Amino acid sequence: MFQECCILLLDHTATVNADDCENCLIVLGPCKGSVFIRDCKNSTVFTVCQQFRSRDCVNIDVFLFCTTRPSIESSKQMRFRSLALSYEKLEGFKSLLSYSNRFHFNNATFTEHMLKASFSPFNNNWNKVYDFTPDESLPNFEICSTVSDLLRSAQEPLGVQ
């Protein structure tokens, strides 16, 4: 079990499994295949993947770029947002970790990893979540506003178009 961890996987991968994480921040580079999040609680996930699946998770924020419909199963309080990620924005954090000489970071850019994992920026289904175990009384997931939605709604009362 991982508790209160910051997990950075800043490279392109084939498949990623994240199991039993609690109060964690998980940042994943582009995954050509599937990202599976299982038995996690109170965590935040940033990922680009071909397939996203969660099972038995509670209170998870997901910032996602996904070429297929993300799916959840036996999960509650899942919140999905469109991914905005750049490795360059993590430079200060990476420098801090590298100081201990226990960490090595690939200098490739996020865009290079997107290309290596064969992703097109035009095929993103982050907000088309499929719930295998829907609850009629209370939805298991929420599609959260994107930044452009928030800006648009803030401008409307001001009469700005």
Coordinates of C-alpha atoms in Angstrom, one line a residue:
M1 CA 0.0 0.0 0.0
F2 CA 1.2 3.5 -0.8
Q3 CA 0.1 6.3 1.5
E4 CA 0.7 10.0 1.1
C5 CA 3.1 9.5 -1.8
C6 CA 3.9 11.4 -4.9
I7 CA 4.3 9.0 -7.8
L8 CA 5.9 10.5 -10.9
L9 CA 6.3 8.2 -14.0
L10 CA 7.5 10.7 -16.6
D11 CA 8.1 8.5 -19.5
H12 CA 5.9 6.7 -22.1
T13 CA 4.7 3.2 -21.0
A14 CA 2.8 0.3 -22.3
T15 CA 0.6 -0.4 -19.3
V16 CA 0.3 1.0 -15.8
N17 CA -1.4 -0.5 -12.7
A18 CA -1.8 1.6 -9.6
D19 CA -3.2 -0.4 -6.7
D20 CA -3.9 0.4 -3.0
C21 CA -2.9 4.1 -3.1
E22 CA -4.3 6.4 -0.4
N23 CA -3.8 10.2 -0.3
C24 CA -1.4 10.0 -3.3
L25 CA -0.6 12.2 -6.3
I26 CA 0.0 10.0 -9.3
V27 CA 1.4 11.7 -12.5
L28 CA 1.9 9.4 -15.5
G29 CA 3.4 10.1 -18.9
P30 CA 1.6 8.8 -22.0
C31 CA 0.6 5.1 -21.7
K32 CA 0.1 3.4 -25.1
G33 CA -2.2 0.8 -23.5
S34 CA -4.2 0.7 -20.3
V35 CA -4.1 2.5 -17.0
F36 CA -5.7 0.6 -14.2
I37 CA -6.5 2.3 -10.9
R38 CA -7.7 -0.2 -8.3
D39 CA -8.5 0.0 -4.6
C40 CA -7.4 3.7 -4.3
K41 CA -8.7 6.4 -2.0
N42 CA -8.5 10.2 -1.7
S43 CA -6.0 10.5 -4.5
T44 CA -5.3 12.5 -7.7
V45 CA -4.3 11.0 -11.0
F46 CA -2.9 12.8 -14.1
T47 CA -2.7 10.5 -17.1
V48 CA -2.8 10.1 -20.9
C49 CA -3.8 6.6 -22.0
Q50 CA -5.5 4.5 -24.6
Q51 CA -7.8 3.0 -22.0
F52 CA -8.6 4.2 -18.4
R53 CA -10.2 1.9 -15.9
S54 CA -10.9 2.2 -12.2
R55 CA -12.3 -0.4 -9.8
D56 CA -13.1 -0.1 -6.1
C57 CA -11.9 3.5 -5.8
V58 CA -13.3 6.3 -3.6
N59 CA -12.8 10.1 -3.9
I60 CA -10.5 10.2 -6.9
D61 CA -9.7 13.3 -9.0
V62 CA -8.8 12.2 -12.6
F63 CA -7.2 14.6 -15.0
L64 CA -7.4 12.6 -18.2
F65 CA -6.6 12.4 -21.9
C66 CA -8.1 9.1 -23.2
T67 CA -8.6 7.8 -26.7
T68 CA -11.4 5.4 -25.6
R69 CA -14.2 5.8 -23.1
P70 CA -12.9 5.7 -19.6
S71 CA -14.7 3.2 -17.4
I72 CA -15.3 2.8 -13.7
E73 CA -16.5 -0.2 -11.7
S74 CA -17.6 -0.2 -8.1
S75 CA -16.1 3.2 -7.6
K76 CA -17.6 6.3 -6.0
Q77 CA -16.9 10.0 -5.9
M78 CA -14.8 10.0 -9.1
R79 CA -14.3 13.4 -10.7
F80 CA -13.1 13.7 -14.3
R81 CA -11.4 16.7 -15.8
S82 CA -9.6 17.3 -19.1
L83 CA -5.8 16.9 -18.7
A84 CA -3.5 19.8 -19.0
L85 CA 0.1 18.6 -18.3
S86 CA 3.6 19.6 -19.2
Y87 CA 6.8 18.1 -17.8
E88 CA 8.4 21.5 -18.0
K89 CA 6.0 22.7 -15.3
L90 CA 7.5 20.1 -13.0
E91 CA 11.1 21.3 -13.4
G92 CA 11.3 22.7 -9.8
F93 CA 10.0 19.6 -8.3
K94 CA 12.3 17.4 -10.5
S95 CA 15.3 19.5 -9.4
L96 CA 14.4 19.0 -5.8
L97 CA 14.1 15.2 -6.2
S98 CA 17.3 15.0 -8.3
Y99 CA 19.3 16.7 -5.5
S100 CA 19.4 13.4 -3.6
N101 CA 21.0 11.7 -6.6
R102 CA 18.5 8.8 -6.2
F103 CA 16.3 9.9 -9.1
H104 CA 16.9 10.1 -12.9
F105 CA 14.7 12.0 -15.2
N106 CA 14.5 11.5 -19.0
N107 CA 14.9 14.9 -20.7
A108 CA 12.3 14.1 -23.4
T109 CA 9.4 16.4 -23.5
F110 CA 5.7 15.5 -22.9
T111 CA 5.0 16.1 -26.6
E112 CA 7.8 13.6 -27.6
H113 CA 6.3 11.0 -25.3
M114 CA 2.8 11.6 -26.8
L115 CA 4.2 10.9 -30.3
K116 CA 6.1 7.8 -29.1
A117 CA 2.9 6.4 -27.7
S118 CA 1.1 7.2 -31.0
F119 CA -1.5 9.7 -29.6
S120 CA -3.3 12.2 -31.6
P121 CA -4.4 15.4 -29.8
F122 CA -7.7 15.3 -31.7
N123 CA -9.0 12.0 -30.2
N124 CA -9.8 12.6 -26.5
N125 CA -12.8 11.0 -24.8
W126 CA -12.0 12.1 -21.3
N127 CA -15.6 13.1 -20.6
K128 CA -17.5 10.0 -22.0
V129 CA -17.2 7.9 -18.8
Y130 CA -18.9 4.5 -18.7
D131 CA -20.1 3.2 -15.3
F132 CA -20.4 -0.6 -15.0
T133 CA -22.1 -0.3 -11.7
P134 CA -24.4 2.8 -11.9
D135 CA -26.3 4.0 -8.8
E136 CA -29.6 5.5 -9.6
S137 CA -29.8 7.5 -6.4
L138 CA -26.3 9.1 -6.5
P139 CA -24.0 9.2 -9.5
N140 CA -20.6 7.5 -9.0
F141 CA -18.8 10.1 -11.1
E142 CA -18.9 13.7 -12.1
I143 CA -17.7 15.5 -15.2
C144 CA -16.1 18.7 -14.0
S145 CA -15.9 21.9 -15.9
T146 CA -12.9 22.6 -18.1
V147 CA -10.9 25.9 -17.8
S148 CA -12.6 27.2 -21.0
D149 CA -16.0 26.4 -19.5
L150 CA -15.2 28.3 -16.3
L151 CA -13.9 31.3 -18.2
R152 CA -17.0 31.3 -20.5
S153 CA -19.4 31.1 -17.5
A154 CA -17.5 33.9 -15.7
Q155 CA -17.7 36.2 -18.7
E156 CA -21.4 35.7 -19.3
P157 CA -22.7 37.8 -16.3
L158 CA -20.3 40.6 -17.5
G159 CA -21.8 40.6 -21.0
V160 CA -18.5 39.6 -22.5
Q161 CA -18.5 37.4 -25.5

